[in-house]
PDB file of C-alpha atoms and ligand atoms in Angstrom:
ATOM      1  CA  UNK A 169       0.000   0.000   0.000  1.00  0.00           C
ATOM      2  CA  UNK A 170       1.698   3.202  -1.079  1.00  0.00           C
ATOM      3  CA  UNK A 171       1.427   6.360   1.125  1.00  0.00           C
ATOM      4  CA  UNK A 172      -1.458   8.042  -0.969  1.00  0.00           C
ATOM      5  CA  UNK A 173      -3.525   5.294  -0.809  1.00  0.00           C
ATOM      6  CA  UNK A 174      -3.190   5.835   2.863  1.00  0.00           C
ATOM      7  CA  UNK A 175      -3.616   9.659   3.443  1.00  0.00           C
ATOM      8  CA  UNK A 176      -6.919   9.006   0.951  1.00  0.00           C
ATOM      9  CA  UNK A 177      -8.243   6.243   3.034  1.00  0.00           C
ATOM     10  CA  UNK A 178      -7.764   8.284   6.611  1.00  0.00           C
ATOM     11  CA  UNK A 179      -9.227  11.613   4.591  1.00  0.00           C
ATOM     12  CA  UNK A 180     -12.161   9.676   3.740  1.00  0.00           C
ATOM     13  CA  UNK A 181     -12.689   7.588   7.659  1.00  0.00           C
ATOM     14  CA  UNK A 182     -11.988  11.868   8.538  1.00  0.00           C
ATOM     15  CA  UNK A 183     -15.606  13.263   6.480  1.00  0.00           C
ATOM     16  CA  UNK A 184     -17.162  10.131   7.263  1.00  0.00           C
ATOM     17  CA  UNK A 185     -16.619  10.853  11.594  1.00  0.00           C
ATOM     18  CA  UNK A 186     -17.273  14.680  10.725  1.00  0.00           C
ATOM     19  CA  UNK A 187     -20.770  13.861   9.054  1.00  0.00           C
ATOM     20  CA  UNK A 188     -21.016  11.526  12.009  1.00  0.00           C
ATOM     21  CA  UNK A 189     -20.359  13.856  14.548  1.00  0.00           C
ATOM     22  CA  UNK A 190     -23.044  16.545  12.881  1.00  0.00           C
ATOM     23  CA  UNK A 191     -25.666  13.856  12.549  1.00  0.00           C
ATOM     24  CA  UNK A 192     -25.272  12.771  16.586  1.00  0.00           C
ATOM     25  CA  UNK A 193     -24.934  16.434  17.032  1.00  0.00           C
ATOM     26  CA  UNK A 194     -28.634  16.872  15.634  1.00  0.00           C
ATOM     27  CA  UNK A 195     -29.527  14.122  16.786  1.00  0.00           C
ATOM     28  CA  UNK A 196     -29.086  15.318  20.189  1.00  0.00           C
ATOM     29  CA  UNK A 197     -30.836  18.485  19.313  1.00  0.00           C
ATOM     30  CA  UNK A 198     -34.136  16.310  18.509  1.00  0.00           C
ATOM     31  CA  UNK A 199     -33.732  14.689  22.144  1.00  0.00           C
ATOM     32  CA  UNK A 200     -33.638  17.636  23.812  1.00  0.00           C
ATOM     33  CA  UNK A 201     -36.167  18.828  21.915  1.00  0.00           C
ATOM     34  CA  UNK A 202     -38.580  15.798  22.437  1.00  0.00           C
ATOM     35  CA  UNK A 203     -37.968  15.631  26.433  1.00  0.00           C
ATOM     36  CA  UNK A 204     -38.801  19.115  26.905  1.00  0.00           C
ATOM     37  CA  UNK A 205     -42.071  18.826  24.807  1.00  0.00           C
ATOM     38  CA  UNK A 206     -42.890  15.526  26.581  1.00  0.00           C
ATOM     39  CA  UNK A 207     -42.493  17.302  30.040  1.00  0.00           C
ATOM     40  CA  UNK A 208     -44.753  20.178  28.614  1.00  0.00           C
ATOM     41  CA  UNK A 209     -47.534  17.935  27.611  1.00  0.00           C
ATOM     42  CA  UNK A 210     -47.567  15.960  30.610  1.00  0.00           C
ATOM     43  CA  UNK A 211     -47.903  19.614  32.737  1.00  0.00           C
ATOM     44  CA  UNK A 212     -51.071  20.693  30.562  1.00  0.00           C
ATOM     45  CA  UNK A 213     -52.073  17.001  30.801  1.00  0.00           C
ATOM     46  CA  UNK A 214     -51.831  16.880  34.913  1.00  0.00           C
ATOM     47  CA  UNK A 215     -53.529  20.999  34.365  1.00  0.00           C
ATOM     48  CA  UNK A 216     -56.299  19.583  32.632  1.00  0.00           C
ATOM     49  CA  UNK A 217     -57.340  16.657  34.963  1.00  0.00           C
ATOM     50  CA  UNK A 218     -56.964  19.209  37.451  1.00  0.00           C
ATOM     51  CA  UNK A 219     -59.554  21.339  35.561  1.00  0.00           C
ATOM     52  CA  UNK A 220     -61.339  18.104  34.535  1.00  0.00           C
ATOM     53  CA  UNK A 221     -61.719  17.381  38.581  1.00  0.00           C
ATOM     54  CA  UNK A 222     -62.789  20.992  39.616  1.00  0.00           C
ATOM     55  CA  UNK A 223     -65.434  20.692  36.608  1.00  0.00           C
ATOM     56  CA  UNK A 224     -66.847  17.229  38.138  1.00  0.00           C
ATOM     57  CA  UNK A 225     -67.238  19.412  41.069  1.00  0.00           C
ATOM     58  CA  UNK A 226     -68.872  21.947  40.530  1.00  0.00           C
ATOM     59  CA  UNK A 227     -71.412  19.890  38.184  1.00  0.00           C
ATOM     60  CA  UNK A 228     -71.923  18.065  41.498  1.00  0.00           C
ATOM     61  CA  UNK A 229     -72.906  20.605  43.629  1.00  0.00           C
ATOM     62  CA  UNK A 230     -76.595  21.698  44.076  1.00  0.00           C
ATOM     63  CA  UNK A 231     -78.307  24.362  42.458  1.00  0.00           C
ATOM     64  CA  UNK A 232     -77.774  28.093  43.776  1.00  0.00           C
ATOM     65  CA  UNK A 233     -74.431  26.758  45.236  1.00  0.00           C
ATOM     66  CA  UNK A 234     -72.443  27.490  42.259  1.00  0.00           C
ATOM     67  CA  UNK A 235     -68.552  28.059  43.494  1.00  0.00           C
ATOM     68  CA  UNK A 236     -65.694  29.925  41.645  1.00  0.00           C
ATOM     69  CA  UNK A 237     -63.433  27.128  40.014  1.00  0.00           C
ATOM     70  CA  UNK A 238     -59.761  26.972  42.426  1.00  0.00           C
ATOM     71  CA  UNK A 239     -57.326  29.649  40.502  1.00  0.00           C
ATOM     72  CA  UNK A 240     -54.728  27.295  38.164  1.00  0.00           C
ATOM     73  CA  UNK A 241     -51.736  26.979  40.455  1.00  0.00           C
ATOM     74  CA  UNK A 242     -49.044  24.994  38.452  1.00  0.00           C
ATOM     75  CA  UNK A 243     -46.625  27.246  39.123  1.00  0.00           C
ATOM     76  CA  UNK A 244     -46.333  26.635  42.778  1.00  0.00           C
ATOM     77  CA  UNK A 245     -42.896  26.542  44.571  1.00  0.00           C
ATOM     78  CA  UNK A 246     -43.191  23.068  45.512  1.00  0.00           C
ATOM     79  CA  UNK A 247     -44.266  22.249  41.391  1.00  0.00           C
ATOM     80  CA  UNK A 248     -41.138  24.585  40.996  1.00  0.00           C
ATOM     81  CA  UNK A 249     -39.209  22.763  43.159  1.00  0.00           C
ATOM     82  CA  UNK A 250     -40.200  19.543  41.764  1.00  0.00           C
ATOM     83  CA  UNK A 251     -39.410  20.549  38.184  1.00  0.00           C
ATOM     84  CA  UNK A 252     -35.631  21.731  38.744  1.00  0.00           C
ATOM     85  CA  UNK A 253     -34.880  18.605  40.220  1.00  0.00           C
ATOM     86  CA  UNK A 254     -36.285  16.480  37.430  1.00  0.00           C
ATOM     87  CA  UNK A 255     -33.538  18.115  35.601  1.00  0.00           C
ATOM     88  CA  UNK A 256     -35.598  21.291  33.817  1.00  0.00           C
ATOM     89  CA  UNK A 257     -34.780  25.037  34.222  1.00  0.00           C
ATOM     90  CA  UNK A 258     -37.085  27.301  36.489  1.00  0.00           C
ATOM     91  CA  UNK A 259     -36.093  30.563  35.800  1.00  0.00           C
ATOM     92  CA  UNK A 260     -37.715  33.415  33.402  1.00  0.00           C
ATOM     93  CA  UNK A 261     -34.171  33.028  31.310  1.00  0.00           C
ATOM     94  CA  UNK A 262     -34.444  28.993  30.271  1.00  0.00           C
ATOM     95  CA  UNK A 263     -38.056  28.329  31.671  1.00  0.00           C
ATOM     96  CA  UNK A 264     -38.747  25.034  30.667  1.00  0.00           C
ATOM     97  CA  UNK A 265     -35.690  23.697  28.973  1.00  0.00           C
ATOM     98  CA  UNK A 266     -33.683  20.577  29.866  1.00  0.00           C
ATOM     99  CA  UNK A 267     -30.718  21.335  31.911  1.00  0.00           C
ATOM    100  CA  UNK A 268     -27.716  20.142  30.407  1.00  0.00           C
ATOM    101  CA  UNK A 269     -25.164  21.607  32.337  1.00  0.00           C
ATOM    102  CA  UNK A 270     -25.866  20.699  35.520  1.00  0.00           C
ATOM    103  CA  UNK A 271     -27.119  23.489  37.947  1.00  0.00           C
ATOM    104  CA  UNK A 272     -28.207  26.744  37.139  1.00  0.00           C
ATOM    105  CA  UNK A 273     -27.401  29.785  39.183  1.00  0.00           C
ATOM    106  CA  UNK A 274     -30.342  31.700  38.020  1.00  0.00           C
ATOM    107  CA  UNK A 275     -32.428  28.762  38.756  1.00  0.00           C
ATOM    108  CA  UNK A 276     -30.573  28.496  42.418  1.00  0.00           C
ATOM    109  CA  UNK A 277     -31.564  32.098  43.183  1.00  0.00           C
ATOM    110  CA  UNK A 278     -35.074  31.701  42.012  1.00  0.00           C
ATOM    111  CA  UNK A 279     -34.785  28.288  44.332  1.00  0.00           C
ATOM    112  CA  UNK A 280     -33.658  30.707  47.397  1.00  0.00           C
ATOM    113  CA  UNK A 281     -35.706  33.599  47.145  1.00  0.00           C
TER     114      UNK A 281
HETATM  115 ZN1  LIG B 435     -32.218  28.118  34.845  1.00  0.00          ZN
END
């Protein structure tokens, strides 16, 4: 095998890893992507049984006893709370996103207001 045979093969193995590389790189992207969409559904999913239960409520309650439906609270500190340590971001900057950097100081602050 003479040397350009060589330098051509290793230039070749070197686009294939760098196509490689951008595809897991994207690929990535799309995981990210899906988590944080699967964590938003599942919040407007556990919202709307919430809003599902209040309805069964009031529809249960007699006539002339009509109460005001509980005010949405699925922003609470404790639903906060719970959030950052599934691994999301809290704060007005990344609300909502995956954390993939470990902790967020932003976050932390929010955390010990
Ligand atoms: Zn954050």
């Amino acid at each position: 095998m003479d040397k350009q045979d060589i330098f051509e093969q290793v230039d070749g193995i070197e686009e294939r890893m760098g196509t490689t590389y951008a595809e897991l790189g994207a690929l990535k992207k799309r995981i990210i992507m899906l988590i944080e969409e699967n964590k938003r559904l599942s919040i407007e999913n556990q919202q709307l049984r919430k809003l599902i239960r209040q309805d069964e409520t009031v529809l249960e309650q007699p006539e002339g006893e009509t109460k005001e439906p509980l005010p949405l609270t699925g922003a609470g500190y404790d639903n906060l709370t719970r959030l950052y340590n599934e691994g999301f971001h809290i704060c007005n900057v990344y609300y909502g996103h995956l954390r993939t950097e470990g902790d967020c100081l932003f976050c932390l602050s929010f955390l010990n207001k």
